[in-house]
Coordinates of C-alpha atoms in Angstrom, one line a residue:
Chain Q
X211 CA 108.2 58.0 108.5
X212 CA 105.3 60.3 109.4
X213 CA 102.5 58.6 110.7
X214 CA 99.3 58.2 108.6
X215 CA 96.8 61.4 108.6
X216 CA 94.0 62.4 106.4
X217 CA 94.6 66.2 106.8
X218 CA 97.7 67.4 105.3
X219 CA 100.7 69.1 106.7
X220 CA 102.2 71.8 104.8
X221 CA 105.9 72.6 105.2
X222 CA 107.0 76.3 104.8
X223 CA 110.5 77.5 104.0
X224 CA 111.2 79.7 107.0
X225 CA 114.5 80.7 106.2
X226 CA 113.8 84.0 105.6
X227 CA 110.6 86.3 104.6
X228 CA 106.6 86.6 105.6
X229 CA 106.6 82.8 106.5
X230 CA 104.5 83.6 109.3
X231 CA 102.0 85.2 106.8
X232 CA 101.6 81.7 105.0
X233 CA 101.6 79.6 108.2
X234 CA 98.5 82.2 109.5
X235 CA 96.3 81.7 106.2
X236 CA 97.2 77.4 106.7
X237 CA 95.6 77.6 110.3
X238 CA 92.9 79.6 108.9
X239 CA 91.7 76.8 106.6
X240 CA 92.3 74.5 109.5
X241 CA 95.8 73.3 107.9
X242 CA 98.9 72.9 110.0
X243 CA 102.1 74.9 108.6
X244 CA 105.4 73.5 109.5
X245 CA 108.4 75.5 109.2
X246 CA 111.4 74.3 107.1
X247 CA 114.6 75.6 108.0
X248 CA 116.7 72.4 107.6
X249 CA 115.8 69.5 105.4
X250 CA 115.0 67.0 108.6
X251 CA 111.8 69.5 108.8
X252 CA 110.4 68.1 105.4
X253 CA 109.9 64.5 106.6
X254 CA 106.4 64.2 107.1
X255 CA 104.9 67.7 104.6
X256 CA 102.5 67.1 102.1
X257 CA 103.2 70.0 100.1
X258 CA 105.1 73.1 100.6
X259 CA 104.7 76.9 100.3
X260 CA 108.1 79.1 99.6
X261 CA 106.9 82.3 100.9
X262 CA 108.0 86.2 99.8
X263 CA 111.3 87.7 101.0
X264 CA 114.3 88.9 98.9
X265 CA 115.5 85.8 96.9
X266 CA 119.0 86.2 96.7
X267 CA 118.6 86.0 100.0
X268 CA 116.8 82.7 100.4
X269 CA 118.4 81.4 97.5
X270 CA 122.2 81.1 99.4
X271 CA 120.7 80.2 102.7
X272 CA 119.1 77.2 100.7
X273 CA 122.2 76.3 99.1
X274 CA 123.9 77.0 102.6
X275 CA 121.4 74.3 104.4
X276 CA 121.0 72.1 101.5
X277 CA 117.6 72.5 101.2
X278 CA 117.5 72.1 97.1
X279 CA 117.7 68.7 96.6
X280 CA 115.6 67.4 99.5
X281 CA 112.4 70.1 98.1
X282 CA 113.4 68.3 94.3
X283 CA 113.0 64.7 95.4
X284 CA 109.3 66.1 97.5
X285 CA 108.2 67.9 94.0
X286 CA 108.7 63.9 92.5
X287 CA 106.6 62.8 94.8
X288 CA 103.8 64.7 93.2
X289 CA 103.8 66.5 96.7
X290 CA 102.1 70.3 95.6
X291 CA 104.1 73.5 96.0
X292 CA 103.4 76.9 95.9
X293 CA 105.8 79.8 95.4
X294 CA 105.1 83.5 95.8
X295 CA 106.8 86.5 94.4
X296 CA 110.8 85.0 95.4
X297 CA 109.0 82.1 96.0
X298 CA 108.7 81.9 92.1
X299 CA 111.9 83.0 91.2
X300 CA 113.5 80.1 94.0
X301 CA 110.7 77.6 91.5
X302 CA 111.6 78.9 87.6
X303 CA 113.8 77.6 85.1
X304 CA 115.3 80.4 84.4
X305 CA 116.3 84.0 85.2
X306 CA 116.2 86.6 83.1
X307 CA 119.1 88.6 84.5
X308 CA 121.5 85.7 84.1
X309 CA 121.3 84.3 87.5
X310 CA 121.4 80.4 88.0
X311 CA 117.8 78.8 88.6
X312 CA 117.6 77.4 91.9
X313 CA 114.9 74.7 92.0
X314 CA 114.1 74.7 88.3
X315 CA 110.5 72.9 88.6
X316 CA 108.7 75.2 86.9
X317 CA 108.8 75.7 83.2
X318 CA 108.8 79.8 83.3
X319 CA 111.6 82.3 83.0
X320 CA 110.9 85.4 85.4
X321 CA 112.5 88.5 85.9
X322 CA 113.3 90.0 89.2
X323 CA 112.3 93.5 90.6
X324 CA 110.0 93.6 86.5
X325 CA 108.3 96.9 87.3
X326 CA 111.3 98.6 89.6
X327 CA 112.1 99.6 92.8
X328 CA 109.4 100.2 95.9
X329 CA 107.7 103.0 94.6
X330 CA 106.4 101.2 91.5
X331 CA 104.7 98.4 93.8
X332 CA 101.3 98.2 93.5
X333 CA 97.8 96.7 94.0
X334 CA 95.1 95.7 91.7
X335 CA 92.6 92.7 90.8
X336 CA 93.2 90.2 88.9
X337 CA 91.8 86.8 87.5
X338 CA 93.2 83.9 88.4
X339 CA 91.7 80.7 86.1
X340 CA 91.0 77.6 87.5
X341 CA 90.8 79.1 91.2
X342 CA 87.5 79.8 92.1
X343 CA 85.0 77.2 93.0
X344 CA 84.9 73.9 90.7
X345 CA 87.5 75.2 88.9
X346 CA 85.8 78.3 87.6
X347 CA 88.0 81.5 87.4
X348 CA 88.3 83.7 90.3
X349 CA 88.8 87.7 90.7
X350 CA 91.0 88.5 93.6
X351 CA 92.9 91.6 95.0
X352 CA 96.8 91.2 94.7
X353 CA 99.6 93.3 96.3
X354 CA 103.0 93.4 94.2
X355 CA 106.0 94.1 96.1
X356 CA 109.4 94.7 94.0
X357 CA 107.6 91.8 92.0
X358 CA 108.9 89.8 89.3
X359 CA 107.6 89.0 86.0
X360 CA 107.1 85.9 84.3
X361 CA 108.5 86.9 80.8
X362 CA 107.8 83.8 79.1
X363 CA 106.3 80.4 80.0
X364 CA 107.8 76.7 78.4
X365 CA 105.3 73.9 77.0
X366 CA 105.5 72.4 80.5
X367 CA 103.5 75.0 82.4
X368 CA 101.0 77.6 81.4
X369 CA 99.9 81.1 82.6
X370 CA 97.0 81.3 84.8
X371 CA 97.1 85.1 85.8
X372 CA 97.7 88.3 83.5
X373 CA 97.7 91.8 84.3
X374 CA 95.7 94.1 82.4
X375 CA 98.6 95.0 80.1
X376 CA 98.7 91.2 79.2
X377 CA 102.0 90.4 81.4
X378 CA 101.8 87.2 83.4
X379 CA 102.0 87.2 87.0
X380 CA 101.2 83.3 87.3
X381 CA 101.8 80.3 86.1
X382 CA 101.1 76.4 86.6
X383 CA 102.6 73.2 85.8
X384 CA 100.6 70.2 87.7
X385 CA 101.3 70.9 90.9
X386 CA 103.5 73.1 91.2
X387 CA 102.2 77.0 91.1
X388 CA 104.4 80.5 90.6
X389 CA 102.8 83.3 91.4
X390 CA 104.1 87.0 91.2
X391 CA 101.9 88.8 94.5
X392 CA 101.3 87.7 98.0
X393 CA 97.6 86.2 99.0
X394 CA 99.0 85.7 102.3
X395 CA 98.9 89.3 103.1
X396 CA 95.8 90.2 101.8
X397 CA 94.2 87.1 103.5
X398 CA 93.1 85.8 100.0
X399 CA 92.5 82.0 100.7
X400 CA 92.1 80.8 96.6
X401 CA 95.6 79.8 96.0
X402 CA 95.6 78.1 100.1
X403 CA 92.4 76.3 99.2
X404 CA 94.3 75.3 96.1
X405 CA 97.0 74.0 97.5
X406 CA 95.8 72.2 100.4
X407 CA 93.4 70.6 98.1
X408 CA 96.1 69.2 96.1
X409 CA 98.1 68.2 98.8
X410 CA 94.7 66.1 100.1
X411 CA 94.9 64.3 97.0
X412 CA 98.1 63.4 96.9
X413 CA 97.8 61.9 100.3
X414 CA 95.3 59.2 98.6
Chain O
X42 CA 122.7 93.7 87.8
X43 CA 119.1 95.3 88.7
X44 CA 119.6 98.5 86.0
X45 CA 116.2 99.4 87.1
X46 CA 114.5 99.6 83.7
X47 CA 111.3 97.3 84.6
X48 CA 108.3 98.7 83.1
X49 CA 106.1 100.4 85.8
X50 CA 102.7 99.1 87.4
X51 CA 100.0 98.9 85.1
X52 CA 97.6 101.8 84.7
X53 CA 94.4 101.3 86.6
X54 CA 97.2 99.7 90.0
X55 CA 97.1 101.9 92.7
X56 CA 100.5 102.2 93.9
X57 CA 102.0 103.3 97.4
X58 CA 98.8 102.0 99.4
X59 CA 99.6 100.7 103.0
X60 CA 99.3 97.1 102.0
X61 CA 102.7 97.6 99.2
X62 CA 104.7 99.8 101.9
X63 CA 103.8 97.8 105.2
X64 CA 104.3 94.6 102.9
X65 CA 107.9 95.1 101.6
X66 CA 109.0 95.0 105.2
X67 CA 106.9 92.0 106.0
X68 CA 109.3 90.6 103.0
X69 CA 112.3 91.3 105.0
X70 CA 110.9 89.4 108.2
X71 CA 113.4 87.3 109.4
X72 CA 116.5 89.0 107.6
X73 CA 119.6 91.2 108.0
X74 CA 119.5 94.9 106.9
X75 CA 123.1 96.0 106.9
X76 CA 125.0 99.3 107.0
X77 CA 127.1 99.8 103.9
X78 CA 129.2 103.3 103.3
X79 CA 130.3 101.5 99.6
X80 CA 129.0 100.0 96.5
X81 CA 131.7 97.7 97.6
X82 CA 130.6 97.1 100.8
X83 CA 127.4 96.5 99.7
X84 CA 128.2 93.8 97.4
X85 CA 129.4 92.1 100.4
X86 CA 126.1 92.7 101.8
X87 CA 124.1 91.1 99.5
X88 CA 126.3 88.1 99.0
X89 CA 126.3 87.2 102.5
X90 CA 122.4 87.4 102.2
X91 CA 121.3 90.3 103.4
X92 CA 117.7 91.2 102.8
X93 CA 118.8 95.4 102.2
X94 CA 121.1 97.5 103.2
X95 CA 121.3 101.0 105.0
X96 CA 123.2 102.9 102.2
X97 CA 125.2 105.9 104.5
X98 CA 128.4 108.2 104.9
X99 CA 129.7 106.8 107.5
X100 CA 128.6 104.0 110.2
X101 CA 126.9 105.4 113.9
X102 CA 130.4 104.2 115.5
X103 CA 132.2 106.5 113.1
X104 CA 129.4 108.9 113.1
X105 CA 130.1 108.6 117.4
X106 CA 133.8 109.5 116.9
X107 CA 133.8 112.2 114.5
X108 CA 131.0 114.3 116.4
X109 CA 129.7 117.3 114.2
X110 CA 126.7 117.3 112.7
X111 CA 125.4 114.0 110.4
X112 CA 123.2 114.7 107.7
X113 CA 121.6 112.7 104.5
X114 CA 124.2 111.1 102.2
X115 CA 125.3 112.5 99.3
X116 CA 122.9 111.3 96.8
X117 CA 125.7 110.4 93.9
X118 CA 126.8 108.2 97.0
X119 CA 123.4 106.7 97.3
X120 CA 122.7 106.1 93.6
X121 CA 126.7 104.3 93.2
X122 CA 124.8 101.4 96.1
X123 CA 121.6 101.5 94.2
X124 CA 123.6 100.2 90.8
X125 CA 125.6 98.0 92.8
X126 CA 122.8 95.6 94.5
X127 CA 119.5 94.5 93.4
X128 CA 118.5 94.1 97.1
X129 CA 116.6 97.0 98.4
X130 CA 118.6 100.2 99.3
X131 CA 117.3 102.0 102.6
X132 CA 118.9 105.8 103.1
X133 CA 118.6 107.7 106.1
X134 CA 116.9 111.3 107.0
X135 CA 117.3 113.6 109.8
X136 CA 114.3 113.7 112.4
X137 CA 111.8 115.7 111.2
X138 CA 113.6 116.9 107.8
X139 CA 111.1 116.9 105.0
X140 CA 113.3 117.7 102.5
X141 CA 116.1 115.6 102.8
X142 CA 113.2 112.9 102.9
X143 CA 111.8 114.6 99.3
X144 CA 115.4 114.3 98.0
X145 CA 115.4 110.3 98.9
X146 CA 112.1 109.5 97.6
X147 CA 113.2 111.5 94.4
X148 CA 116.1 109.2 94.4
X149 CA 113.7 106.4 94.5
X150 CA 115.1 104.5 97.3
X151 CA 112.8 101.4 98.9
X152 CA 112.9 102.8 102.4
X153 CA 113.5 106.2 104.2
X154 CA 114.7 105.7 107.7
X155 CA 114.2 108.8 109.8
X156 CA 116.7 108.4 112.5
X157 CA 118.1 109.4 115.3
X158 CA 121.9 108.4 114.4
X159 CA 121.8 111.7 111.9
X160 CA 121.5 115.2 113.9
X161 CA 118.1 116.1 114.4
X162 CA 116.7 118.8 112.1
X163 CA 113.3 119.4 114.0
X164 CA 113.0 119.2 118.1
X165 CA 109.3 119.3 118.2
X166 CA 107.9 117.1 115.1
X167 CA 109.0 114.3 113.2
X168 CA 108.3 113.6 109.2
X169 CA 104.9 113.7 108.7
X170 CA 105.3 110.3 107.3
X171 CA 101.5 109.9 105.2
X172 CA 102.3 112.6 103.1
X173 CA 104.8 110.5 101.2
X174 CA 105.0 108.0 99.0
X175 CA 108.2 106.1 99.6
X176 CA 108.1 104.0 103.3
X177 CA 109.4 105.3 106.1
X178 CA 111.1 102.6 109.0
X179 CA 111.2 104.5 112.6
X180 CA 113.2 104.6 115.7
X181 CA 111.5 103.5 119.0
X182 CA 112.7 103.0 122.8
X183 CA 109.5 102.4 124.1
X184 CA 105.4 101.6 123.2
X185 CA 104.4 105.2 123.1
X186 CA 107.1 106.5 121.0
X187 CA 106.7 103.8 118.4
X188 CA 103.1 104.0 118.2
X189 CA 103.1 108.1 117.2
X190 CA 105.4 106.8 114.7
X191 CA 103.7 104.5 113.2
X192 CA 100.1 107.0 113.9
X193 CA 102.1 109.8 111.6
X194 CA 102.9 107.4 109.2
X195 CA 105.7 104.9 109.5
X196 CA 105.2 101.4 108.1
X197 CA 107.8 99.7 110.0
X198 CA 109.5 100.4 113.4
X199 CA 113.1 99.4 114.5
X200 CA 113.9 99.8 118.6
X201 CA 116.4 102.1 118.9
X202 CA 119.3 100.3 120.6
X203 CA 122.4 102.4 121.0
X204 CA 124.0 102.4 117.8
X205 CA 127.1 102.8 116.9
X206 CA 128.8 101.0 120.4
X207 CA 128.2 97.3 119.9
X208 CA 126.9 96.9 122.9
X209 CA 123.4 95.2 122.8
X210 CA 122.2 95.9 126.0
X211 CA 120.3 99.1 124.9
X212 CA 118.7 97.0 122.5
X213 CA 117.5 94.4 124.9
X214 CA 115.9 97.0 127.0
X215 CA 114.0 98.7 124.2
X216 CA 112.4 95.9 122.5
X217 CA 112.0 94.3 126.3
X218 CA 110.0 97.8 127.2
X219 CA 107.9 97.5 124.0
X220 CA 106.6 94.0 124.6
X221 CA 105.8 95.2 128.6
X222 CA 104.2 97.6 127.5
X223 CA 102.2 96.0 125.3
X224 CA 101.2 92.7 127.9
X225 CA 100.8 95.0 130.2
X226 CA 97.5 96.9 128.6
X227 CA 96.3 93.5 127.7
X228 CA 92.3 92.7 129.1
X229 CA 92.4 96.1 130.7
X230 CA 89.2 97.9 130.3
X231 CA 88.4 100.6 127.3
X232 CA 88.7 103.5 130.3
X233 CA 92.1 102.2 131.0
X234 CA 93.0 101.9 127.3
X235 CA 91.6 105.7 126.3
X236 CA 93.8 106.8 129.4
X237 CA 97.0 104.9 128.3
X238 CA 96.5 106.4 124.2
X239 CA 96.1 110.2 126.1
X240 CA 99.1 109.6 127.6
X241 CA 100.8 107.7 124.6
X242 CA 99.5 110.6 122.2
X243 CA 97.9 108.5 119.9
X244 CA 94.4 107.2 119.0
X245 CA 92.4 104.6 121.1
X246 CA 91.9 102.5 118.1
X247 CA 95.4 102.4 117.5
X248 CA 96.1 101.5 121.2
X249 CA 93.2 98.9 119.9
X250 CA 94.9 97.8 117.3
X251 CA 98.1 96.9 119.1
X252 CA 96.7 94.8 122.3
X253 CA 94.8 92.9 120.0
X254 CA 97.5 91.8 118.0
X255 CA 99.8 91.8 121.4
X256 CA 102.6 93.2 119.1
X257 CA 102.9 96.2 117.2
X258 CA 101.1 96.6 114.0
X259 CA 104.1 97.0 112.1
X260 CA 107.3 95.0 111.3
X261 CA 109.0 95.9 113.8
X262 CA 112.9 95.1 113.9
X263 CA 115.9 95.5 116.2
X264 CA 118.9 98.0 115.9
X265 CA 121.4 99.3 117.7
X266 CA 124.0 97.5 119.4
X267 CA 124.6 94.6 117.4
X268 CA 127.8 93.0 116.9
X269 CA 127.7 89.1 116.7
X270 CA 125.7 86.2 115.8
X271 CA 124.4 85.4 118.9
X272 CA 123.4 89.6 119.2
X273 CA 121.6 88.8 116.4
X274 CA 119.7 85.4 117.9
X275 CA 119.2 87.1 121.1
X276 CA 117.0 89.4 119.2
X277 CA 115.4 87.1 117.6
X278 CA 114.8 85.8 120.7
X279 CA 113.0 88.8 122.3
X280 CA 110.6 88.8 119.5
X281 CA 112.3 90.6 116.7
X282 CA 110.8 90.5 113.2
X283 CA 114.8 90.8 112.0
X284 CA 117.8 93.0 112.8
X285 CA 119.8 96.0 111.7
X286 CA 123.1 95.5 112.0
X287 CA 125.1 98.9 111.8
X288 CA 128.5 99.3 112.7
X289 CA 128.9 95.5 114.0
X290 CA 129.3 94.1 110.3
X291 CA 132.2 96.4 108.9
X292 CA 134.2 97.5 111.9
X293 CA 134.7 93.6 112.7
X294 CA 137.9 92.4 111.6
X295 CA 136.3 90.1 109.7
X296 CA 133.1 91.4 107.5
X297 CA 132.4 89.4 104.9
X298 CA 132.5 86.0 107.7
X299 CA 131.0 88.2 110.2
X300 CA 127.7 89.3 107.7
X301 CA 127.2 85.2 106.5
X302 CA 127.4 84.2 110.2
X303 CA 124.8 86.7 111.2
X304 CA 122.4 85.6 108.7
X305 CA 123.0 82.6 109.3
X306 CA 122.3 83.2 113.2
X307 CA 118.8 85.3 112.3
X308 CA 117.3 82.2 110.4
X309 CA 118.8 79.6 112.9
X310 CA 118.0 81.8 116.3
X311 CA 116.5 78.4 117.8
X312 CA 119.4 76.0 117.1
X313 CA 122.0 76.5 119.6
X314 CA 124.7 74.1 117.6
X315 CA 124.2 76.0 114.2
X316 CA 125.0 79.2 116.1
X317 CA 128.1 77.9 117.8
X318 CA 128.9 76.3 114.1
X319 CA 128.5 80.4 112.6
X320 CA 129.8 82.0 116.2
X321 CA 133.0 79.8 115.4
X322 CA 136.5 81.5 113.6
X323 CA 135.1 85.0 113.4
X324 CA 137.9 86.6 114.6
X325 CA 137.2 89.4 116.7
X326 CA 134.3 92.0 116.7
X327 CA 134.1 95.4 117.1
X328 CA 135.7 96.6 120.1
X329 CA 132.3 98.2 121.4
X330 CA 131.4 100.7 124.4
X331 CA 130.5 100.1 127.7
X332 CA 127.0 102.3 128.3
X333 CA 128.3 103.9 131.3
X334 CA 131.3 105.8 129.8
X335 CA 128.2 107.7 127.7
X336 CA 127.2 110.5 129.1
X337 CA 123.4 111.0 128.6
X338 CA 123.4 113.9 126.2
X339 CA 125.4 111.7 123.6
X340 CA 123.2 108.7 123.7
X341 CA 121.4 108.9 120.3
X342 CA 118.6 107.2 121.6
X343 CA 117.7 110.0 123.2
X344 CA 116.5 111.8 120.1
X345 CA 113.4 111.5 118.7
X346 CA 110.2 113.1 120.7

């Protein structure tokens, strides 16, 4: 077992994508990232981010490595985890174009590349509720890249971002967070804070 | 599977800023982007878990053989890969051929590559790359040609390798060069800096930029040469962001074992038993070129200004 610590340790899937990006915006909070490539690399995380990339990619090299179950059994332990943009799709229930869920933790169904190929990525502010300071809402810049969309959300979670055409680009469900863009490359720290405060509470 | 019929950004987004083209390749980082002449081929692609694929006529080995002149693909060709994957689909453009560069943004494809395995179209200037609103990944060999790259627009590099031979040891000495380069302006003084981005033909800030960071700016991935796992660890290695893998996947006798293994070896680069695990049973790769028997005129490489 890990030893005891007071400042969490946040595991990030490094199997593929802008892992790098996520372990940067930890260190800039003062937070150690750990990369996961194997499931020996979770012993000892507090919480874990699954970063952007393509997901059908980092969906077979999770199934390759056996990573599924292993991130499951951490999600039980009330550990938090974040997913961004194929990080969400790896965390939904479902899939809208018919393709198996992967971890299903989080009560949404999303649908990959929702707005089209590279040309219709985009940037624009948003409101995310619940992650400013004390839990007030907060406006931040966000970057869509061949994003998904989270076409419908179950009882289990609820949507804490829209876009100003009223589709949802994040969602919650305790601890566990989907969200559609990438902080981690616009150096937004709200959803880092979030998460490494949740992970601090979960460490008791 | 991906039809394409999302419904576009929202109004008041601003699409095609630096942050949505630098980032999709940041979203590639630590994948495979494979060469595919087929939809078929590129179904293999994506199931062995590549991150995109390089839709093209014909692979730089082929391309080597067949001489002639090698232009953008046919776009019918182009659009049969983009129905086939929901990955992103990268096409290639001849150096400094606008149009051909209009054509592929018209067919809405995630990246352009504007590379040196096609003929070049222009001997004095490449794309200017700003002026568009589709990505452009470009070639490299050394600091100063990847910098005025990434100056006239380019929001990923790849070095140049030799492609088409599946021999990596072009490879090795481009992305080596790029990294020397770079440690090698480190704590020099703002004279010696201004005086390196004179010579580089770029801006100081840019030559700023990149000794701060001690990297390039960009993604920056390598190409050319190779053919097997550990190629692709190797690469990894050096300080890769990811790898191309051109004719190495498709002209081994085994592609579909050959792709999953080199995947496999691009996430794993640091575990020497899970590379001999994917290195093991391949069969055998493609037969390759020893540099020497390439006279300098036909190394591809050479193109690009």
């Amino acid at each position: 077992m890990a030893k005891r610590h007071t400042t969490p340790i946040i595991g990030v899937l490094a199997v593929q994508g802008d892992f790098a990006e996520h372990i940067r915006m930890l260190e800039s909070l003062g937070v150690e990232g750990r990369e996961v490539r194997l499931p020996a690399d979770l012993n000892g995380v507090d919480g874990l981010i699954l970063p952007g990339g393509e997901s059908t990619a980092m969906r077979k090299l999770l199934h390759r490595w056996d990573l599924v179950k292993p991130i499951k059994a951490l999600a039980k332990r009330g550990a938090p985890i974040l997913g961004t943009c194929a990080g969400a799709i790896l965390l939904a229930t479902k899939i809208a174009d018919g393709d198996e869920p992967v971890l299903s933790l989080l009560d949404i169904e999303v649908r990959r590349n929702a707005f089209g190929r590279q040309l219709e990525s985009f940037e624009t502010s948003l409101v995310m509720e619940g992650f400013g300071k004390e839990g007030r809402s907060r406006t931040i810049q966000a970057v869509f890249i061949r994003a998904p969309e989270i076409v419908n959300v179950g009882p289990s979670a609820r949507a804490v971002a829209t876009l100003e055409d009223g589709r949802i680009v994040a969602a919650r469900q305790g601890r566990i967070l989907g969200i559609a863009f990438h902080p981690e490359i616009t150096g937004e720290t709200g959803v880092h804070r979030w998460l490494v405060a949740e992970a601090t509470a979960a460490l008791g | 599977m991906c039809e394409n019929t999302g419904m576009p950004a929202p109004k008041r987004a601003k699409t095609s800023t630096w942050a949505t083209k630098s980032g999709l390749a940041q979203m590639l980082k630590g994948g495979v982007i494979m060469d595919v002449v087929t939809p078929a081929e590129a179904k293999i692609a994506q199931e062995a878990g590549a991150v995109a694929v390089m839709a093209l006529e014909r692979v730089p080995s082929d391309i080597r053989r067949d001489g002639g002149v090698a232009r953008m693909s046919d776009p019918d060709m182009i659009k049969g890969i983009q129905a086939a994957v929901s990955i992103p689909v990268m096409a290639k453009a001849r150096i400094g051929h606008e149009s051909e560069a209009r054509i592929l943004e018209a067919l809405d494809v995630d990246y352009i590559d504007e590379s040196e395995v096609l003929t070049p179209a222009d001997d004095r200037f490449h794309i200017n790359k700003h002026g568009f609103k589709v990505p452009f990944v470009c070639g490299c060999k050394d600091l100063g040609e990847a910098l005025r790259r990434i100056n006239e627009g380019a929001a990923m590099m790849r070095t140049k390798g030799e492609a088409g031979t599946g021999n990596i040891v072009e490879a090795v000495r481009h992305i080596r060069t790029v990294s020397e380069e770079i440690a090698a302006l480190k704590g020099q003084s703002e004279k010696r800096l201004r005086a390196a981005a004179k010579e580089m033909r770029v801006p100081y800030e840019l030559v700023k930029l990149t000794v701060k960071a001690g990297r390039l700016p960009v993604v920056n991935f390598v190409a050319g040469g190779i053919a097997t796992p550990a190629d692709a660890a190797l690469s990894m290695w050096l300080g890769a962001d990811g790898v191309f893998v051109g004719s190495g996947i498709f002209k081994a006798k085994n592609p579909a074992k050959t792709a999953v293994a080199i995947v496999q070896a691009t996430t794993h680069w640091k575990n020497a038993s899970i590379l001999a695990e994917v290195s093991a049973g391949l069969g055998e790769a493609m037969k390759g070129i020893e540099m020497r028997t390439i006279p300098e005129g036909e190394r591809l490489s050479k193109r690009g200004w």
